[in-house]
Each structure stands twice: as C-alpha cells, then as structure tokens.
mmCIF file of C-alpha atoms in Angstrom:
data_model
loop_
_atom_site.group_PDB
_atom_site.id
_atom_site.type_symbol
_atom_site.label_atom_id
_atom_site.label_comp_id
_atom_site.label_asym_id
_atom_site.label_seq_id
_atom_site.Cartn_x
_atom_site.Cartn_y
_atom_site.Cartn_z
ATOM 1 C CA UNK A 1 0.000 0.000 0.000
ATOM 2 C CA UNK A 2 1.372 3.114 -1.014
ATOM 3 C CA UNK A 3 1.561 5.806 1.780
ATOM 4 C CA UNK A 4 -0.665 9.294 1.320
ATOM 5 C CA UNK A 5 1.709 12.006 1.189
ATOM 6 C CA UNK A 6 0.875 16.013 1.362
ATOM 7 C CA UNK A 7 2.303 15.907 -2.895
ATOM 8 C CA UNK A 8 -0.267 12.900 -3.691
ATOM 9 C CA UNK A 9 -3.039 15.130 -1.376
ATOM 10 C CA UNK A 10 -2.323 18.369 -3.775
ATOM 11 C CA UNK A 11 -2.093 16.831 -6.614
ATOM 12 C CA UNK A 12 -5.286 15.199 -6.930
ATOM 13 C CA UNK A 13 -7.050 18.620 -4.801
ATOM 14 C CA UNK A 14 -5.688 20.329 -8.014
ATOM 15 C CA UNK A 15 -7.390 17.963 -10.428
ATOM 16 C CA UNK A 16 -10.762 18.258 -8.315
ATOM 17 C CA UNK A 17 -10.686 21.895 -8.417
ATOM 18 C CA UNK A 18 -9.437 22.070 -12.202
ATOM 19 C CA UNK A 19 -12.837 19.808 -13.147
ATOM 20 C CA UNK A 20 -14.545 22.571 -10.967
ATOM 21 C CA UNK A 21 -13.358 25.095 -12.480
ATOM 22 C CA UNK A 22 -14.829 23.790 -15.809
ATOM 23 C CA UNK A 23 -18.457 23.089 -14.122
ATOM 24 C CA UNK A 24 -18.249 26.605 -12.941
ATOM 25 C CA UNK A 25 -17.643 27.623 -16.271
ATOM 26 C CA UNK A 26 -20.085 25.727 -17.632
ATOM 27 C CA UNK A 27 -22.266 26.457 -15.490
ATOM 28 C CA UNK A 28 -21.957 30.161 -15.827
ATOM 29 C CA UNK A 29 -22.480 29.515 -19.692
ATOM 30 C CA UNK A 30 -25.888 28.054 -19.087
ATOM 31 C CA UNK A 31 -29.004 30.164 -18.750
ATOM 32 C CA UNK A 32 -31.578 33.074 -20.685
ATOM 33 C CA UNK A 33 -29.185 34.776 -21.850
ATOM 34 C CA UNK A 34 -26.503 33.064 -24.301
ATOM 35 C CA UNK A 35 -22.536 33.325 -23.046
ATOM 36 C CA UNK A 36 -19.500 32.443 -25.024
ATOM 37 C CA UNK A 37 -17.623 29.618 -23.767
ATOM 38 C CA UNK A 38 -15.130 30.272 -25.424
ATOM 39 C CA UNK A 39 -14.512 34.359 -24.038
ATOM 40 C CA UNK A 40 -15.754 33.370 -20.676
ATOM 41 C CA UNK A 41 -13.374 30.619 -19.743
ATOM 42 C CA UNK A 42 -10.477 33.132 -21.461
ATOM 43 C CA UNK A 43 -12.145 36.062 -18.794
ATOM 44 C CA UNK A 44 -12.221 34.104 -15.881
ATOM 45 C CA UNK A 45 -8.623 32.491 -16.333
ATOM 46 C CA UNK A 46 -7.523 36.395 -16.786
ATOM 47 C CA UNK A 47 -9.122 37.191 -13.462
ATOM 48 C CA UNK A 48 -7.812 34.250 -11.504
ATOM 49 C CA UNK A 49 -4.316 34.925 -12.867
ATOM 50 C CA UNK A 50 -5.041 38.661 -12.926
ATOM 51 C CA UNK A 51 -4.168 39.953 -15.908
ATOM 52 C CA UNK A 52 -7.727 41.510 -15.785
ATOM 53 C CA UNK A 53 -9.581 42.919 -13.077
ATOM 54 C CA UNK A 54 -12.985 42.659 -15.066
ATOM 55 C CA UNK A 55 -15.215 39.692 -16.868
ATOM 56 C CA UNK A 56 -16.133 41.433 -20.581
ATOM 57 C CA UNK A 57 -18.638 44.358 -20.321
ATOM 58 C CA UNK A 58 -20.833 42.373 -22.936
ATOM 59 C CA UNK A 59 -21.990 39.503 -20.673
ATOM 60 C CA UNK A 60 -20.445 41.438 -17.409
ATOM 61 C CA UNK A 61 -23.532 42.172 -15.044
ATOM 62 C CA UNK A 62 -24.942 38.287 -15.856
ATOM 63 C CA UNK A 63 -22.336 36.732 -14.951
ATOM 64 C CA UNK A 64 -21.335 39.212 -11.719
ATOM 65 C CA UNK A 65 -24.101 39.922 -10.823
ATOM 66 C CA UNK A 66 -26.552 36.861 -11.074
ATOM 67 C CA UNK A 67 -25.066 33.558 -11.916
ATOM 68 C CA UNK A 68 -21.478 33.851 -10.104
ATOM 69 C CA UNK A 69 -22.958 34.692 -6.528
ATOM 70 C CA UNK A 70 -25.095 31.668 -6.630
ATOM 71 C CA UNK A 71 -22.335 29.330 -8.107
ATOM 72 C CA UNK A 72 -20.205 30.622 -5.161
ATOM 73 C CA UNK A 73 -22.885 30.222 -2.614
ATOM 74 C CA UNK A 74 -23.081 26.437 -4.276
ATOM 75 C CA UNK A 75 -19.194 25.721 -3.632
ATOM 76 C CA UNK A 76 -19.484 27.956 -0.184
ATOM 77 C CA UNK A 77 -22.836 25.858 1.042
ATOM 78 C CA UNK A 78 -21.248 22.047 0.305
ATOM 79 C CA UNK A 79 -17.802 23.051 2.239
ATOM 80 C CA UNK A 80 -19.801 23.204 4.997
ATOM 81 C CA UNK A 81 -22.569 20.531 4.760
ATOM 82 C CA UNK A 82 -19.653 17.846 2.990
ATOM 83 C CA UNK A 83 -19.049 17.102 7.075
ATOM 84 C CA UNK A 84 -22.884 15.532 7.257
ATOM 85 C CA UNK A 85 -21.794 12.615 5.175
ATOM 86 C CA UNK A 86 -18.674 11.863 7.255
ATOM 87 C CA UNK A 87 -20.818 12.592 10.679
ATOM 88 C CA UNK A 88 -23.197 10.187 9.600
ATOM 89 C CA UNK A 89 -21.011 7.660 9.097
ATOM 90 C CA UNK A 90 -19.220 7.861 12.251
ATOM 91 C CA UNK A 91 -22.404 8.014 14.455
ATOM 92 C CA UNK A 92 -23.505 5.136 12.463
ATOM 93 C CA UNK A 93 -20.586 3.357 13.449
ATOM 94 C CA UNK A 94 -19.750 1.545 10.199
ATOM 95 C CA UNK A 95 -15.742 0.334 10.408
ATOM 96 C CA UNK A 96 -13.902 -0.410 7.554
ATOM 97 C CA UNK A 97 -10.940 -2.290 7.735
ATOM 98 C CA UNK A 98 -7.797 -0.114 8.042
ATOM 99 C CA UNK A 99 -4.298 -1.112 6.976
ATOM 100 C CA UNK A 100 -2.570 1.766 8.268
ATOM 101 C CA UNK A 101 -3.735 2.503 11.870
ATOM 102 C CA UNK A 102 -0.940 0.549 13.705
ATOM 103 C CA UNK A 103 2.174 2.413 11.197
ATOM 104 C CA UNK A 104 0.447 5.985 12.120
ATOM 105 C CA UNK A 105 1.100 5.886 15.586
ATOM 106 C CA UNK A 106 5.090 3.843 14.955
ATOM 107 C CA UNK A 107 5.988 6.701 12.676
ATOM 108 C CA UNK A 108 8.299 9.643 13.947
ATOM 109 C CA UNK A 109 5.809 12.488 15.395
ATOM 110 C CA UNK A 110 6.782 14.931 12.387
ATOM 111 C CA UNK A 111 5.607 11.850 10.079
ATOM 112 C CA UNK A 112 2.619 11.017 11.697
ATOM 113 C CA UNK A 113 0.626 13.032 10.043
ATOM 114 C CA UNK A 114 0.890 12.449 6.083
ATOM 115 C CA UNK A 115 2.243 8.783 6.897
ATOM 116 C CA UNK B 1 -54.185 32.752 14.061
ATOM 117 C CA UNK B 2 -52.008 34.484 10.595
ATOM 118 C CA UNK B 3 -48.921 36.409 11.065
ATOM 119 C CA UNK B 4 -49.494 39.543 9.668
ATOM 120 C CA UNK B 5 -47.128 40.530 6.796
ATOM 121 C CA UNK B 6 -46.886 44.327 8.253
ATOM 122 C CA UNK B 7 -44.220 42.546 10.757
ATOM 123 C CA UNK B 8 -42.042 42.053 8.098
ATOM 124 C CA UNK B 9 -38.805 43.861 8.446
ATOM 125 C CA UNK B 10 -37.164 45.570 5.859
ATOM 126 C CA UNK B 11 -35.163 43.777 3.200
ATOM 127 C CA UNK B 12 -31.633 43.976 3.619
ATOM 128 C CA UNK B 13 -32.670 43.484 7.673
ATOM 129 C CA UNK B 14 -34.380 40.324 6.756
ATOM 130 C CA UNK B 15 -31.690 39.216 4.083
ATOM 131 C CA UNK B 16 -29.555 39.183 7.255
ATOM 132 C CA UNK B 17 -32.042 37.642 10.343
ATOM 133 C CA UNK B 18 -33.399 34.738 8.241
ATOM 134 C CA UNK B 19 -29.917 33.101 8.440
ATOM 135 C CA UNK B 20 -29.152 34.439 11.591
ATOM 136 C CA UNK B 21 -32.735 32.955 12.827
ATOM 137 C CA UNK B 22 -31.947 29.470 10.840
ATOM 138 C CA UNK B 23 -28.682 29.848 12.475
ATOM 139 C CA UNK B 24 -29.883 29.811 16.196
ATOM 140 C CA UNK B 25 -32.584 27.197 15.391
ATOM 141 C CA UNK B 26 -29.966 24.994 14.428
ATOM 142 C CA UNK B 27 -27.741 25.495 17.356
ATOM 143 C CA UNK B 28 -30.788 24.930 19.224
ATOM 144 C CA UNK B 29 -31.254 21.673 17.875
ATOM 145 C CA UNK B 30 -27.879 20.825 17.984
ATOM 146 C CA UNK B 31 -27.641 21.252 21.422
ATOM 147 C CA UNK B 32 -31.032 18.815 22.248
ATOM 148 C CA UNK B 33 -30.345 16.235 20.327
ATOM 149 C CA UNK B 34 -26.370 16.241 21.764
ATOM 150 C CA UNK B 35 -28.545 16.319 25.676
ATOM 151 C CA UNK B 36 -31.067 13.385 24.295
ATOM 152 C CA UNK B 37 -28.036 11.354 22.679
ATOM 153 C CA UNK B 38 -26.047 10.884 25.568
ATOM 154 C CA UNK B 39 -26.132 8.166 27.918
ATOM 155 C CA UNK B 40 -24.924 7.902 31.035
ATOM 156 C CA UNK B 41 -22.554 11.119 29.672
ATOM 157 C CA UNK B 42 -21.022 9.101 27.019
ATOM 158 C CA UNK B 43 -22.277 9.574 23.141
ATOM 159 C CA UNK B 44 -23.534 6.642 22.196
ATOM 160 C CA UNK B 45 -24.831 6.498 18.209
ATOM 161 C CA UNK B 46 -27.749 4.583 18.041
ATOM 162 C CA UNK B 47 -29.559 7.145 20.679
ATOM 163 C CA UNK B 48 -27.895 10.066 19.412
ATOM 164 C CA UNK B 49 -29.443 9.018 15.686
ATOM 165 C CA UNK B 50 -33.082 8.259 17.418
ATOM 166 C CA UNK B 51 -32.822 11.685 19.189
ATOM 167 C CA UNK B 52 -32.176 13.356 15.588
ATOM 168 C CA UNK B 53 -34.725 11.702 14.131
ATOM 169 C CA UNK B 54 -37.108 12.578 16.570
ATOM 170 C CA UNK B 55 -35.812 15.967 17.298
ATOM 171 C CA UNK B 56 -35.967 16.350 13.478
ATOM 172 C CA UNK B 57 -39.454 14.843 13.196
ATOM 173 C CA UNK B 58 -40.799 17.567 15.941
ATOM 174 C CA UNK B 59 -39.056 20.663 14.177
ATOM 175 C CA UNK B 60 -40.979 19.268 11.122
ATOM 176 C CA UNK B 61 -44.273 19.411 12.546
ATOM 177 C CA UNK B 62 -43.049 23.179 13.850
ATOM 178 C CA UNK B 63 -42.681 24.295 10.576
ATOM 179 C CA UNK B 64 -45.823 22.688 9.339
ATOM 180 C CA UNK B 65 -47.538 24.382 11.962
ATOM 181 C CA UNK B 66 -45.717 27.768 11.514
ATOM 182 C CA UNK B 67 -46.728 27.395 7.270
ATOM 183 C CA UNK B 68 -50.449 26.988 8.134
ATOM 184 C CA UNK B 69 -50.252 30.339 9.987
ATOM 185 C CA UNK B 70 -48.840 32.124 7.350
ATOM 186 C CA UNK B 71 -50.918 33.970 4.604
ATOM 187 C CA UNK B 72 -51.113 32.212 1.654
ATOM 188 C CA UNK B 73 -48.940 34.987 -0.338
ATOM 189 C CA UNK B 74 -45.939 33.909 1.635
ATOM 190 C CA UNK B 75 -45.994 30.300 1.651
ATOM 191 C CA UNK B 76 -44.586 29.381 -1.425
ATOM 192 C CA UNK B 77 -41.545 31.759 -0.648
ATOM 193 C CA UNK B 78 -41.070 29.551 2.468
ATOM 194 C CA UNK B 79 -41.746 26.285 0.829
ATOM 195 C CA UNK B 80 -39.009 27.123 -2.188
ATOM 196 C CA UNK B 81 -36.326 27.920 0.670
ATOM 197 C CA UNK B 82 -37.330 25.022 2.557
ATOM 198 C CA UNK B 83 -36.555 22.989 -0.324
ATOM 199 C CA UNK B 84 -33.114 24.519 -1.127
ATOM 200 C CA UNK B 85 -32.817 27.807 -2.358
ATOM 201 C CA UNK B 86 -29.200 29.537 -4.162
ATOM 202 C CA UNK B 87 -30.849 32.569 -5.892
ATOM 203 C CA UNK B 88 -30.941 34.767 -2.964
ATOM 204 C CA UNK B 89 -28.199 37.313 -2.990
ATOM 205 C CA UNK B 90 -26.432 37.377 0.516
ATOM 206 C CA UNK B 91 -25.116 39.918 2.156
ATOM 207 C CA UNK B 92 -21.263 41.026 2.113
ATOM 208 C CA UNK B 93 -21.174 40.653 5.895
ATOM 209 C CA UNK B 94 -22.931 37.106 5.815
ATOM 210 C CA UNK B 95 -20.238 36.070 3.125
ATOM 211 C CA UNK B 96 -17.679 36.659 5.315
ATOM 212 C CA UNK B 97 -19.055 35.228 8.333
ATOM 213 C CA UNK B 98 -20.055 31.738 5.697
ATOM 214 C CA UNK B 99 -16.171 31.937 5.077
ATOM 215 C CA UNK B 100 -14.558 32.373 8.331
ATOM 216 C CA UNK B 101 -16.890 29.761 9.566
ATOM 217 C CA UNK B 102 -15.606 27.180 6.774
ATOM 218 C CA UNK B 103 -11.701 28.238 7.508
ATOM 219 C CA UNK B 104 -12.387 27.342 11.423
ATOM 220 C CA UNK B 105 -14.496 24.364 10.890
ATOM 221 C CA UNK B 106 -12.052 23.050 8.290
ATOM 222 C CA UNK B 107 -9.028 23.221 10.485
ATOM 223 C CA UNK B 108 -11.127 22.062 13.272
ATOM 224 C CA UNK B 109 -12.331 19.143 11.818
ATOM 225 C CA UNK B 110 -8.729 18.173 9.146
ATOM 226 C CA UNK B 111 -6.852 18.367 12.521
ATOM 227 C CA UNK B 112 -8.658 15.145 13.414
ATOM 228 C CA UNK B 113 -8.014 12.904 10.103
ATOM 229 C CA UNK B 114 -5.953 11.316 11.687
ATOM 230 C CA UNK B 115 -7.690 10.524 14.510
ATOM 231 C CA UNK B 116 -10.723 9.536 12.534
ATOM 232 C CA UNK B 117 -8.182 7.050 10.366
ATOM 233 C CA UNK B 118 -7.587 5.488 13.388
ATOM 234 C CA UNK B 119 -11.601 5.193 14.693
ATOM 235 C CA UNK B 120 -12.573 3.622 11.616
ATOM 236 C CA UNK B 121 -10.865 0.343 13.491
ATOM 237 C CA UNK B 122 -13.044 0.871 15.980
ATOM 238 C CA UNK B 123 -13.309 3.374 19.127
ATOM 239 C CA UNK B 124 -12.163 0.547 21.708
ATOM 240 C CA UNK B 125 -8.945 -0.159 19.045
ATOM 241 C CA UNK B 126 -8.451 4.013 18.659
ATOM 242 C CA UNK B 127 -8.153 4.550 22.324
ATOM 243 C CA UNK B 128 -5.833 1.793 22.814
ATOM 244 C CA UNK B 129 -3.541 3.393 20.095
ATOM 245 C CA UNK B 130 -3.583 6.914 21.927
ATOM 246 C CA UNK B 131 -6.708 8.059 20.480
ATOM 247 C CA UNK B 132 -8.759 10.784 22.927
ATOM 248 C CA UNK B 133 -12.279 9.206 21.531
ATOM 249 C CA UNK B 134 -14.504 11.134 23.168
ATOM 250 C CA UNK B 135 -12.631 14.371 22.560
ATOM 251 C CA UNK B 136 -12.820 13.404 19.021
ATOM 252 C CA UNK B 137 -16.321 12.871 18.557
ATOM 253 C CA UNK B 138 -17.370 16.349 20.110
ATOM 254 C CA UNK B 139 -15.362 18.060 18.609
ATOM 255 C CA UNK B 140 -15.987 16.542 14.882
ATOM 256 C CA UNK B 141 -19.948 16.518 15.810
ATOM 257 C CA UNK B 142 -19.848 20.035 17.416
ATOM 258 C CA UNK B 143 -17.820 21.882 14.260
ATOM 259 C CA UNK B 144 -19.963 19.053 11.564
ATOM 260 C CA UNK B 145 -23.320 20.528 13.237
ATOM 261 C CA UNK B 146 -22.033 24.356 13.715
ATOM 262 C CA UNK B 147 -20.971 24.029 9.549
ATOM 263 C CA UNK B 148 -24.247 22.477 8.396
ATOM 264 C CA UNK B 149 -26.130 25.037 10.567
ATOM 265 C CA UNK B 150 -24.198 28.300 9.272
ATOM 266 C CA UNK B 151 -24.997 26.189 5.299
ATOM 267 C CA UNK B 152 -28.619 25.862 5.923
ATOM 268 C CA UNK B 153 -29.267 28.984 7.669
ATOM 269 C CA UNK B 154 -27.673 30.724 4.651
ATOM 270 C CA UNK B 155 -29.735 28.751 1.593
ATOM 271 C CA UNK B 156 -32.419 26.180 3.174
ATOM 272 C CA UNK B 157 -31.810 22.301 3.117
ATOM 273 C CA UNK B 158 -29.842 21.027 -0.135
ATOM 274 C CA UNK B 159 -30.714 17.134 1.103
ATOM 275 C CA UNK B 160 -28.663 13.917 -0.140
ATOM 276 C CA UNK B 161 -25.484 16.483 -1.102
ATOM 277 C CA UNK B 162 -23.823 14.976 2.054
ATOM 278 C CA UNK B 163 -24.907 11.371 1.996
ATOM 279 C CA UNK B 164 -23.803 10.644 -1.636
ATOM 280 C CA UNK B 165 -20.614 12.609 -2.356
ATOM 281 C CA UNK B 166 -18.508 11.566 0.686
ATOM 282 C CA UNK B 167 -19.553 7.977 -0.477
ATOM 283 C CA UNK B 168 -18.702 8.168 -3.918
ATOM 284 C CA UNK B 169 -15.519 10.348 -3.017
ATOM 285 C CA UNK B 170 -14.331 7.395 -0.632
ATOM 286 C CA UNK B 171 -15.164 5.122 -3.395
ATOM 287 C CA UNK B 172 -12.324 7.389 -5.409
ATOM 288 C CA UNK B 173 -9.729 8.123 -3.141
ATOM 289 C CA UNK B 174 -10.012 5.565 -0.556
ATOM 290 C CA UNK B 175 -10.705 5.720 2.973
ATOM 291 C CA UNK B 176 -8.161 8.323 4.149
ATOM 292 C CA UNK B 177 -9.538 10.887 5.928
ATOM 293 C CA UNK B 178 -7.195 13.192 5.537
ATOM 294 C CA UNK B 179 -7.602 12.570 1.577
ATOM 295 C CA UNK B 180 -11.491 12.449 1.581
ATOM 296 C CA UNK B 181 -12.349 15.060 3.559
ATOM 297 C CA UNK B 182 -10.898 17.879 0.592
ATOM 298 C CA UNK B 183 -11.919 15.663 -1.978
ATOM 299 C CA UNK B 184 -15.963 15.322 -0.794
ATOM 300 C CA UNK B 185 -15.197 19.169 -0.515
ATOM 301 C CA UNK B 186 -14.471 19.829 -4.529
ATOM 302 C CA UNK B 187 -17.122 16.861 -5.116
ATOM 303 C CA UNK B 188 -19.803 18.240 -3.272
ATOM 304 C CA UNK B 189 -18.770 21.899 -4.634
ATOM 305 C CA UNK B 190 -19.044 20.194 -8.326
ATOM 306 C CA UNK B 191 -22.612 18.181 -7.281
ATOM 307 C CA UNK B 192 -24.111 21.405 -6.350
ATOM 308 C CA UNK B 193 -23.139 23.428 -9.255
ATOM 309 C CA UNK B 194 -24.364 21.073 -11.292
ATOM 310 C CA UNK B 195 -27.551 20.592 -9.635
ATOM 311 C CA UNK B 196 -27.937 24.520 -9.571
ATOM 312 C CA UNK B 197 -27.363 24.554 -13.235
ATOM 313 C CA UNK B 198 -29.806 22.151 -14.288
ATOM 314 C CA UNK B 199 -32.142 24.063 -11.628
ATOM 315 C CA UNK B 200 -31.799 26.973 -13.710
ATOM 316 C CA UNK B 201 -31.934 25.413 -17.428
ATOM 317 C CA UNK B 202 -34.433 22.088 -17.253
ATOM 318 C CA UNK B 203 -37.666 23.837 -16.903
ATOM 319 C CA UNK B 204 -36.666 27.502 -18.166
ATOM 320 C CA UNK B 205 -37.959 29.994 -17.932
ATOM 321 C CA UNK B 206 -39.072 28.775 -14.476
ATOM 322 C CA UNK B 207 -37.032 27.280 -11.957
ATOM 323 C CA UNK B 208 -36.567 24.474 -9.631
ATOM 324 C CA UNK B 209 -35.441 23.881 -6.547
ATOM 325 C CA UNK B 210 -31.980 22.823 -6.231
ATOM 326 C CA UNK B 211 -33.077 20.748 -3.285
ATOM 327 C CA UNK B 212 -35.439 18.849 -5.078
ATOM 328 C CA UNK B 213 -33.447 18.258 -8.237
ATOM 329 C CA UNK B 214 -30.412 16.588 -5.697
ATOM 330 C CA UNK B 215 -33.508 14.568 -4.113
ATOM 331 C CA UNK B 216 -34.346 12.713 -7.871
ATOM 332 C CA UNK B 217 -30.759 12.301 -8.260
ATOM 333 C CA UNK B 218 -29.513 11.724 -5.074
ATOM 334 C CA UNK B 219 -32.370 9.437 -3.800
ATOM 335 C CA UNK B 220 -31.864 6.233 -6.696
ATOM 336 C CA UNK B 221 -28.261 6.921 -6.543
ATOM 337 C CA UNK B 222 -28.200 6.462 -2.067
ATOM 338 C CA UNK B 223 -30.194 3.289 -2.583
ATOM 339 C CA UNK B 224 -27.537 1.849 -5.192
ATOM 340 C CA UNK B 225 -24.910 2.590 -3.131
ATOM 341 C CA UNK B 226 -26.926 0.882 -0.282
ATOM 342 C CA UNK B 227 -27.465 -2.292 -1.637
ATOM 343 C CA UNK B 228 -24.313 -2.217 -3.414
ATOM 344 C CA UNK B 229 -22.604 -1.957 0.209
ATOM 345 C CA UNK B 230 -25.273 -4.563 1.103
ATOM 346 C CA UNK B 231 -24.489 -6.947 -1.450
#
C-alpha cells in the first residue's frame, strides 16, 4: 500500500478543483441569456491569474451579478454541509478495515501526520 | 391565528435575520439532540441518531404548523427555501461570516483525520492506540453541526449532497480521511453546481429547486450505493 503524502493530497485537490473550475464555467455559460464559452473561460482564467480585473462588459452584469454569486454560494454551502456525510457515518458506526492505523502511531511524530 | 405581513422587516434586515434565525434554530437543535443522545454522559450512536430523528421529526411538525399560519402569499416563498434555495443574494457581511466559519471548521475538523483514520478500526482499538475518543467525537460533531447550521441557515436544506458525495468520493480516493475530507469538498462543490445549473436550465424559464433536483438524483443513486454496500 502506497503511503498518502501532502504531494499525492495536492495533486489530486488540483485535479478536483481544475474539473470545478470547468463546471463553474459551464455552469456560468448556461441560462436566458446566451454566453460564449469560449470568451468566458479566457475572462475568468484572466481574473484568476489577474491579468484583468474585469469579466467582458458584454456579458459582465450576468455573470457578476446573477449567476457567479449563486455558483459561489453552491461551492461555499457544500464546504460546509460535505461534514454531514462523514458525521453520519461515524455516528452510524460503520468500520472499515484499516491497513494503516498501527504504522500511524510507529511513525516519527513529524511523520505522523501524512504517513 | 395568521402572522401579519406588516411585521415584516425591511429587506436587507431580513436578508440578514433569516440566516441568523436558521442559524440559532440549528444550534438549538444541535444542542437537544447532543442532551437526548447521551447516555450515562457518554455519546452513544444509536440514541444520538433516534434523538435526531425525533428531534428532526418535531421541528418538522413546527414548521408545518408555523406554514399553516402564514398567509397564503408567503408560503410558497417559504416552501421554495425550505426545499433549497441559491438565488438569494447574501449579504457582504454574511459572506464573510459563511467563510470564516468554513476556515475554522475546516481546520477544526482536518486536525482530526488522523484521529478519525484510526476510529474507523473501531473506538475501543483508537483509544488503545492513543486516540482521545470522546474528545474526538465532540469536537468533529460540534464543528460538523455548527458548519451544516451556518450552510442551511444561509440557503435552506440542499438534502442527499452529504450522503452521496462523501460515499462516492471514498469510493475514489479511498478511505483516508485526511484525503477524503478535501476531496468530498471539490465533489460536493461540483454536485451542487451542477444541480444549480440544471435548476436553472431544465424547466426555463421557471425554476426548480436545487433541493429537489439533488432529491431525484440523489435518492436512486443512495439506494444503489446501499445495496451495493449490502451486497
């Protein structure tokens, strides 16, 4: 079994949030009013690396000011509820074997952790 | 007896005591069913699950009770945030409260992965390896509740969200807490948006709840994974 280190962690984080990324985007392309994919995905990776401060004027107050705060009250919302699941499951008291429990606690304390 | 819609208070006061209210209620509840799930001052699951249930069950019939008072011009406002609502604009200030709160209860709770690695053995094989159990599960079932409280005060009850995605997530990554608990983050995150988008699109120009589209999905989906687990 290989051991979960912080790099394996990031690494798949960073695919998670890349396939979120393109949900949001999708997402934001979706609705009444038509958006370009195509200029909105090219916007939004301007703002996140910020090159631009602003999402095109054409499509600017729809995306700003109706579909993004919902999308981000989306993401916001399931950070916090995720824990149910997990909560659930522990008052339910359903083990699973564990193969790693016993090498946690041998490791060297700054190892413990990401062991 | 109706509550009179002249009580109302303004908007942007309202945009920011309807949370604050859900808020409160939730800590309320929080705080009985913790009192009706302990025994003999230890947590013990099944009771603490009864005690939601029928904590749950009585805050139902509340509700119920409080939507039959109402005038009939505000009950489907009610009934749409009851069953999930992201449209609402919020409030700068609430945004930053939602986010502090998510910081906090993140590190709260990702500070006990390891911990939780360990209780999936069981809690009698934790504590032998060092494990403070019941430290553990107050603190994870304290900052769990306090989250899902500040979520549903903010946008009304997005149900199944947090059954399914930790499961599928674990079915992913693995059992790793310290692994699953980010991923069923950016899962959940990606569930929602999607849910919200077909909201939006699948019955345009009118729209659905977002709690009610995650319920058709969500519902056949739980039941697989149920029997699957069964099997």
């Amino acid at each position: 079994m290989q051991p979960l280190t912080l790099g394996k962690v990031a690494v798949r984080c960073g695919i998670l949030a890349l396939v979120l990324f393109v949900v949001v985007v999708i997402a934001l392309k979706f609705g009444a009013v038509p958006v370009s994919l195509y200029g909105l995905a090219k916007d939004l990776i301007g703002v996140l690396i910020g090159r631009s401060s602003n999402i095109s004027s054409e499509y600017g107050m729809i995306i700003r000011e109706i579909r993004l705060p919902r999308i981000a009250l989306g993401i916001l919302w399931v950070r916090h509820f995720r824990w149910q699941g997990q909560v659930f499951r522990r008052c339910c008291a359903i083990h699973l074997p564990i193969r790693m429990c016993s090498a946690c606690r041998m490791a060297p304390p700054w190892d413990r952790y990401w062991l | 007896m109706i509550i009179e819609p002249h009580l109302a208070l303004r908007p942007e006061i309202a945009a920011v005591f309807t949370p604050l209210g859900g808020f409160i209620g939730a800590t309320l509840t929080i705080a009985a069913v913790y009192l009706l799930g302990r025994y003999h001052g230890d947590i013990d699951s099944k009771t603490l699950l009864l005690s939601g249930v029928i904590v749950g069950s009585f805050f139902s019939a509340m509700i119920l009770l409080l939507i039959t008072m109402l005038p009939s011009s505000s009950t489907r406002g009610v009934v749409y945030w009851l069953m999930g609502d992201l449209s609402t604009p919020m409030p700068p200030i609430l945004g930053w409260v939602l986010r502090t709160g998510f910081f906090a209860g993140f590190a709260l709770i990702y500070l006990t992965a390891s911990d939780l690695n360990l209780l999936l053995a069981g809690e009698k094989e934790a504590m032998h390896l060092g494990v403070d159990v019941k430290k553990v599960q107050l603190v994870v079932y304290l900052a769990a509740s306090a989250l899902t409280g500040l979520a549903v005060s903010v946008s009304g009850s997005i149900g199944y969200v947090g059954l399914i995605v930790p499961h599928l997530m674990r079915m992913i990554f693995g059992t790793d807490y310290r692994m699953l608990l980010p991923a069923s983050a950016f899962g959940g995150a990606i569930a929602v948006v999607i849910a919200d988008t077909m909201a939006r699109t699948v019955a345009a120009p009118s729209e659905l709840g977002v709690g009610a589209v995650t319920a058709i999905v969500g519902a056949p989906l739980f039941i697989y994974l149920l029997r699957r687990r069964l099997a």
